[in-house]
Each structure stands twice: as C-alpha cells, then as structure tokens.
Amino acid sequence: MYKILEKKEIAMRNIWYKVHAPHIAKKVKPGQFVIVRAFENGERIPLTPVMWDKEEGWIGLVVFTRGKTTLRINTELKEGDSFLNIAGPLGNPAPMEKFGKILAIGLYTGVVEVFPIAKAWQELGNEVHTLHVTFEPMVILKDELEKAVFKHTVETVSIDPNKSFPENMKNVTARAKEKVREMIENLKPDLVFMVGPVGDQKAIFEVVKEYNIPMEVDLHPIMVDGTGMCGACRVHINGEVKFACVDGPSFDAYTVNWDELIARSGYYRDLEMKAMQLYMEKLQAQGGAQ
Amino acid sequence: MMVKRKIIKERIPTPERPVEERLKGFMEVNLGYTFELAVQEAQRCLQCPYEYAPCIKGCPVHIDIPGFIAKLVEYKDEPDRAVKEALRVIWACNTLPATTGRVCPQEDQCEMNCVMGKVGDKVNIGKLERFVADYAREKGIDDELLGEMLPEIEKKEQRVAVIGAGPAGLTCAAELAKDGYHVTVFEALHKPGGVLVYGIPEFRLPNEVVEKELEKLKRLGVEIKVDHIVGKTVTIEELLNRYDAVFIGSGAGTPRLINAPGVNLNGIYTANEFLTRINLMNAYRFPEYDTPIKVGEKVIVIGAGNTAMDAARTARRLGAEVTIAYRRGEEDVTAREEEVEHAKEEGVKFEFFLNPIEFIGDESGRVKAVKFMKMRALEEKDAKGKRKIEPTGETVILEADTVVIAIGKTANRLIVNTPGLEVEGGVIKVDENLMTSIPGVFAGGDAIRGEATVILAMGDGRKAAKAIHEYLQKKAKESA
Ligand SMILES: Cc1cc2nc3c(=O)[nH]c(=O)nc-3n(C[C@H](O)[C@H](O)[C@H](O)COP(=O)(O)OP(=O)(O)OC[C@H]3O[C@@H](n4cnc5c(N)ncnc54)[C@H](O)[C@@H]3O)c2cc1C
Ligand SMILES: Cc1cc2nc3c(=O)[nH]c(=O)nc-3n(C[C@H](O)[C@H](O)[C@H](O)COP(=O)(O)OP(=O)(O)OC[C@H]3O[C@@H](n4cnc5c(N)ncnc54)[C@H](O)[C@@H]3O)c2cc1C
Ligand code: SF4
Ligand code: FES
C-alpha cells in the first residue's frame, strides 16, 4: 500500500499525487515508468514519476482523466488514501548523452514524461528547448520547465464548445505540427524527442522526417504486467518484435511501425467506452463526480 | 498391520461437474473425493514396502505415498485424525499438496508404475493427496499441524532472499523458514503464486486454494514483498549485500512468439497475456472488474501443452468455438491426460500437423484467418524422443477472430541480464547443488529448466533450500 501524501488538481482533468513509494524513489531514472493498481477489482495502468525524492521516499504522479481507471482514481482516491500497488521502476532510462540542441515536445499530459528527461538533459549540458501543446485549461508544469531547461514554450489551443472533443483535438495536432516546423526551422535541433498520443506522434514524426533530424519517441502501447511476460505491449521496430515495457519505452521514431501501433492502441476502445459509460452512470446515480 | 484384503480393480471415480454447467463459468470441474470415497480408494493400495514402492520413485519429491494412504485406512473411523496424520506424512516432502494433487501429471509420475496397474486401474494418488489437503484446509487441520511445528523452529540470524513467488520460490522459502532462517520473497506482480495465480485457471486450481496455502507461509514468518522487480526495483548485487544467500525462482515468463507475418494483428494474444487477463485480473468478469478482454466467435489456439488446453477451455467458457492447432500428432500432445479429456468433453476441436506460417488481417488490423503449412511425421526421432516432422508443401487457411499463441516460454529477461550470471539456451546455468555462477546465488524451477512442471519446481526449491542451509552453515563456521 502506497499512501497519497498530497493530492491536488493542477489543471483541468490533471491531478497531481505525491505518493509514498520509497522502493521506487530510490531507483527511478528519467524515462522510466511505474505500473499502478488502485483498486481491488481494478486494472494495472502505466504512469510516469514526474519528480521524486530519494531521501523522503516519495514520487510525484500526474494522472490525466481519460477513461474509467483514471477517472476512478481521480474521483475516488483522497489525500491519505493509498494506491494498492505501484511496481517499478520499469522500462529503460532515457539515454543520458550530450546530443547538443534538443527539441523536446509534449502533447497534453505527455509533458509529464518530457519533464524529468528534459531536465536531466539540460543538466548534462545540452541546450534543451521544450514545447508543450495542449488545450488552454490544461497547461501544467510551466514554471517547473521554465526553470529546468534553456527555453520552454507553451502553445495553447482553446476549446470550442460547439465542436466535439475529437474535433478539438485535431486543432491541437494542427497547431503542434505548425509550431514544430517553425521551431525546427529556427533552431536546427540535433535531436527531437516527443511524447503524446500515438496518432500525433506519427503526425509530428512526418514533419521531422522532412528535415532528416534524429527523433526519439516514448511509445504508449497497451500494457498489462510491464515486466516483459505478456507481450501486450509488443511493437514492430525495424521489422523485429520488441516489447515496449522492457526494450523501451523509448525508440527511434524512424524504426517504428506506426500504423500497426495505432491499430493496436485502439483495440479495446469499445469496451473502454462501455466501462466509462457504466461508471459515469454509477457516479450520476450517487450524485455526480466531485 | 497387514490385513489381507480383496483387490478392488476399478478406481473409485471422483465426481465432476456436468459439461453444460462447467461451460457457464469458471467453477472447479473436478469436485474431489469425500472422506468415504477417499477411504475406499485408499483401500485399493497394495501398500508396497517403502524401499520398493514404484510410486515413491516416480514422485519427483518422493512423498511416502503408501505411508500417507495407510493413515487414511488406519484411522478410517476418525476422519480428522486420519487426515492429520496423512498430512503430516505429505508435508515432510511437499508443502503445497492441494496444488500438486490438482495439477501434477500423475500419469507420467507417481501413478505411472503403480503396481495396481498390473491387475486393474492404478491408485488415484493425485486425488487422494488433494483430498487430504482440501479436507485439512476446510477443517483447519493444517493450521493445527502448523501450530505444533512452529515452536520447534530454532531461529537463526542469517537472512535469505528469494526471487519470485511461484512454486519454486515458495517451496524454498518454506523450507528455509522451517530451518529458522529469515526469508524475504521478492515478487514482481501484485499477487504471489506465479503461474498458479496468473496462468492456471480457476476451473482447475481455484485461486482461493492457492491463497490459503500461501497463508501458511506467513505463519512460518516468511515475508513477501510484492511489486518488487528484481533487476529493476533492486538488483541481485544489492540483495547479496543485505542477505546471506539468494534463490532465483523467477520462472520462464517470457512468451515465445511465432516469427510469421501478421503476428502483431489485433486479436492475437500470447497465452500469458490471455491467461493473465483472465486469472490474475478477472477480465472474464468485465466490467465488474476493470481489465477488458476480447474473445470473438472463432478462436484458434496454437500449441498442445497445458497452457494451450487452459487457453482453449477458457475461451470455450467465454462462448467461443475453439480449435487447437498443433504441428505434431495426437500422440505427441504434452498436456495432462485429464485436461485433454476435459477439453474434448467441453467441445474443443483438435487439428493436428498444422504449423502457422501467416496471420491474415482485415482492414481494421484485426486477425481474420491463419494460414498453416500441413506437416507430416517421419520415422526418425528428435533429441526429446518425439517423431520429427517436415512440411508437406500444402497449405490450409482456417478462419479465426482470436488467436492464442501457446508455444512455450523462456526465462525472465530482467533476471537473465544480471552481470556475471551464466545463462545457457535461455535458462540459468546451475551446478549439481543448484548454485549459479555467482557464489551464494542459487536457482531452480522453470528459470533453470524452461517450462516444466509445478512439482519439479518445488523439488528444486527443496533441494536448493538444503544446499543453501549447508552453504550458510559452512559460511557461519568460516566467519566464527
Ligand atoms: C509508459 C507509459 C507512461 C504513461 N504515463 C502517464 C502519465 O504519467 N500520466 C497519465 O495520465 N497517463 C500516462 N500514460 C497513459 C495512461 O496509462 C493511460 O491514460 C491510462 O492507461 C488510461 O486508462 P483509462 O482506463 O483511464 O482509459 P482507457 O479506458 O484506456 O481509455 C479511455 C478512452 O481514451 C481513449 N484513448 C485511448 N488511448 C488514446 C489515445 N492514445 N489518444 C486519444 N484517445 C485515446 C479511448 O478511446 C478510450 O475511450 C502512460 C502510458 C504509458 C504506456
Ligand atoms: C497455463 C499453464 C498451465 C500449466 N499447467 C501445469 C500443470 O497442469 N501441471 C504442472 O505440473 N505444470 C503446469 N504448468 C507449468 C508450471 O506452472 C510451471 O512449471 C511452474 O509454475 C514453475 O514454477 P516456478 O516457481 O519455477 O515459476 P513461476 O510459477 O513462473 O513463478 C515465477 C514467479 O517469479 C516472478 N518473477 C519473475 N521475474 C521476476 C523478477 N525479475 N523479480 C521478481 N519476481 C519475478 C513471477 O512474477 C512469478 O510469480 C503450467 C504452466 C502454464 C503457464
Ligand atoms: S505403487 Fe500403487 S499400490 Fe504400490 S504403494 Fe504405490 S500407490 Fe500403492
Ligand atoms: S506489458 Fe506485458 S510484456 Fe510488456
């Protein structure tokens, strides 16, 4: 059991948790993740420690409300409650090298994964430029990133209430593509790194590819155990099957089979929607989400 | 006290749930003996002398089989006492009898050479073992026996770390705890049990049975740390600084995939993922449980071991039409006889001499068919004594919207990557005392054998515990 020492809403649908997990705080490196199980009948989901304190034994997580599990965590767990299980750190740490000028991009809550890596790269002597593209009310980690890297840029898109959420998301994708192109032209980076929804990763990769700049991506396939024993997270990298949880999560964007990964990520969408809907109905019957 | 009795040729059958009822859920199929039936079956045993009894020789941990069976007959008028004495005999060699009684391939082990087989049916040793364990658990007799054993344990100062809470690790931990050592088990998943909880389904081995067997370990003072992945959360090197010895029982958890086009299509699961979702995460109870699973109408399971049978029977319970496709012939099937029988009763279809060469998908990226190469058997045998096979050149396509790959597994990669740990053919290399290339680090179970059996893993756990005990005594003397 891992106690929640602090819980607060840091932006719309983005909740920060400071959690007691000394076994992870002691070991975690930028680029690694954890697998969390919050409820007895719950599922295991991957999340990323955004910051941590070895001595005090805590890690910080930001949970974006996406489907049932994240909504359930964000509504049911209170400060002082506990996560049942947190396993990790998992995956390989990000490579800590002097690449030179780096453009690190985070879409939506993906910036959580960018933060520890970008910070470490900057400390190592790289010139790190970070870009966060998201909806206006969802900006997070702005002050932290401004302090941590050479230059942090926030690009926001406003939510048009007359349009559906997926339509609104298209605007984020479009803005991200424009901004990345502009920044590449200006900065001529030696490396581009990106975390965000897989469809957006592919779209941004297509832009970067035009400039022939090396690009790393943190992949987000479906995971179950996170320790290499099930293969749910498998992806084709350069034509070879790799398990993202033990071989990644970071890969060279030029080697990823994007269309396969996009298809695999959507496999459970109907069941996920069903679970979410049933849960929302339950919440409504109880008097609504907090 | 040999009484001359009449030979009863036929086995006393164990009651089973009817097929229609079985397919509605995950309830245990075999209901086991009652005390009366167990005594009747026990009376069939000829009580071969301990030194000769072929059943004992066939049991990988050498349980005194006639010995425990005799107790059931001897105290047949006092059921509780009969079970307690029988359990005492079993526990001397085996700490998880409720499990082994259910999942051991008895036909290839203890029952293989049972003398009764010459005149009639072999004695149903597995079901008797299971009966003793189940009855003891239900009546709290195992707790009682444990209570008698605990005060006799002399606590020692030395500490041992065990990696993996499967049958190998748990057995090693129990034996060392009985010797008085401080034992800590490090388990990667959120629940201990290894394959017993994430692999073998409830209709064969209820999770509750495993959980109860594990409570005994806690009473022995064994500490289990879940969510601890050795190689990530803590390394073997660090464990060696904090513990006097280490046992690796991390199993063979890495699934083998088929190197064929389309293997990453949606709907293609490794057996590990499929069974983990069902057993560990209870996905068959979605949305009451949050983990989803998708099983279509037509399922193909590739392979013919226990894992394949479990996956196939699980898919039947989720309403699918299921075919097992195996590249060899019917006589080469490696699963337990009882499970193959049950699978057939439950309507699982079998196709032999088919080897998958391509997975065919639809526009959405979901599998819709599998293309197989037809194989044929040769006279020549391979190293394992199985007939060799070769492709015929003829192919066949079978439709499927879900495919489960159950063709085997290799050792966990996070462990195998430990610096200084010698590995051969995907498994950890050990000497005759089960010590690895790192002094003080021992290993056993599937981690050194590849996918094998529960009882072999437990046998390794016991043997390693003994070796660790000797190693630590020597170490203590040297430092004294
Ligand atoms: C290595 C790794 C690290 C991660 N770190 C974090 C983290 O630090 N913080 C965090 O909040 N999340 C993180 N995630 C993502 C997180 O695991 C998921 O948000 C979570 O599993 C969602 O669970 P759920 O049940 O709430 O939603 P689900 O039920 O899985 O999905 C809900 C809905 O979202 C939609 N959906 C699913 N995937 C996408 C997508 N890629 N783009 C758009 N819509 C989608 C589906 O249609 C579905 O209806 C990480 C993932 C990985 C693999
Ligand atoms: C579906 C299925 C059905 C089977 N049916 C039968 C049967 O009927 N009869 C039979 O005799 N055998 C059967 N087997 C085989 C049997 O289950 C195994 O031989 C046995 O479980 C091996 O035990 P083990 O302790 O070596 O490994 P496991 O049971 O695999 O346990 C290993 C444990 O170590 C943990 N672990 C792995 N890596 C790490 C790490 N880095 N750090 C910490 N922990 C780690 C794992 O999570 C796991 O809990 C079956 C196997 C499967 C998969
Ligand atoms: S071989 Fe058969 S008959 Fe002989 S002791 Fe063993 S179980 Fe009894
Ligand atoms: S999540 Fe199971 S192997 Fe990666």
Short mmCIF file of N, CA and C in Angstrom, two decimals, chain B residues 17 29 31 34 43 55 71 82 94 106 122 163 186 199 203 218 230 270 286 331 363 376 421 446 466 470:
data_model
loop_
_atom_site.label_atom_id
_atom_site.label_comp_id
_atom_site.label_asym_id
_atom_site.label_seq_id
_atom_site.Cartn_x
_atom_site.Cartn_y
_atom_site.Cartn_z
N ARG B 17 -18.36 -31.91 -12.31
CA ARG B 17 -19.47 -31.08 -12.75
C ARG B 17 -19.85 -31.45 -14.19
N VAL B 29 -13.90 -27.96 -12.04
CA VAL B 29 -14.54 -29.05 -12.76
C VAL B 29 -14.62 -30.32 -11.91
N LEU B 31 -14.70 -32.33 -8.53
CA LEU B 31 -15.15 -31.97 -7.19
C LEU B 31 -14.39 -32.72 -6.10
N THR B 34 -15.00 -37.42 -1.31
CA THR B 34 -15.47 -37.25 0.06
C THR B 34 -14.61 -38.18 0.91
N GLN B 43 -8.11 -47.94 0.17
CA GLN B 43 -8.07 -49.38 0.45
C GLN B 43 -7.62 -50.19 -0.76
N CYS B 55 5.68 -46.02 -6.86
CA CYS B 55 5.03 -44.70 -6.86
C CYS B 55 5.94 -43.66 -6.22
N LYS B 71 -2.51 -44.10 6.47
CA LYS B 71 -3.13 -43.36 7.58
C LYS B 71 -4.63 -43.19 7.37
N ALA B 82 -7.31 -39.13 10.81
CA ALA B 82 -6.78 -39.77 9.60
C ALA B 82 -6.11 -38.72 8.70
N ASN B 94 6.31 -32.18 0.84
CA ASN B 94 5.57 -31.33 -0.09
C ASN B 94 4.70 -30.35 0.68
N GLN B 106 0.14 -36.84 -12.99
CA GLN B 106 0.36 -38.09 -12.23
C GLN B 106 0.60 -39.29 -13.15
N LYS B 122 -4.74 -47.99 -11.87
CA LYS B 122 -3.75 -47.50 -10.90
C LYS B 122 -4.45 -46.74 -9.78
N ILE B 163 13.79 -14.83 -4.99
CA ILE B 163 13.24 -14.04 -6.10
C ILE B 163 12.15 -14.83 -6.80
N PHE B 186 10.79 -11.69 -2.97
CA PHE B 186 10.55 -10.53 -3.82
C PHE B 186 9.76 -10.96 -5.04
N GLY B 199 -1.56 -18.06 -14.37
CA GLY B 199 -1.67 -18.95 -15.53
C GLY B 199 -2.79 -19.97 -15.43
N PHE B 203 -10.91 -23.04 -12.99
CA PHE B 203 -11.67 -24.27 -13.13
C PHE B 203 -10.78 -25.50 -12.90
N LYS B 218 3.07 -17.27 5.64
CA LYS B 218 3.12 -16.10 6.51
C LYS B 218 3.28 -16.54 7.95
N VAL B 230 13.04 -7.72 -9.37
CA VAL B 230 14.48 -7.83 -9.21
C VAL B 230 15.13 -7.59 -10.58
N THR B 270 -0.61 -13.68 -26.72
CA THR B 270 0.21 -14.76 -26.20
C THR B 270 -0.66 -15.42 -25.11
N PHE B 286 -15.42 -8.64 -16.54
CA PHE B 286 -15.56 -7.26 -17.01
C PHE B 286 -17.04 -6.99 -17.29
N GLU B 331 -0.50 -38.22 -30.55
CA GLU B 331 0.28 -38.92 -29.52
C GLU B 331 1.42 -38.07 -28.98
N GLU B 363 -9.22 -4.93 -42.69
CA GLU B 363 -8.74 -3.54 -42.88
C GLU B 363 -8.48 -2.85 -41.54
N ARG B 376 4.01 -33.45 -41.90
CA ARG B 376 3.85 -34.90 -41.76
C ARG B 376 4.96 -35.44 -40.87
N LEU B 421 25.95 -13.62 -14.28
CA LEU B 421 25.08 -14.79 -14.18
C LEU B 421 25.14 -15.56 -15.51
N ASP B 446 11.36 -23.34 -13.32
CA ASP B 446 11.36 -23.05 -14.75
C ASP B 446 12.54 -22.14 -15.16
N LYS B 466 18.11 -26.97 0.96
CA LYS B 466 19.09 -27.82 1.63
C LYS B 466 20.51 -27.33 1.33
N GLU B 470 23.36 -25.78 3.93
CA GLU B 470 24.74 -26.26 4.06
C GLU B 470 25.74 -25.14 3.79
#
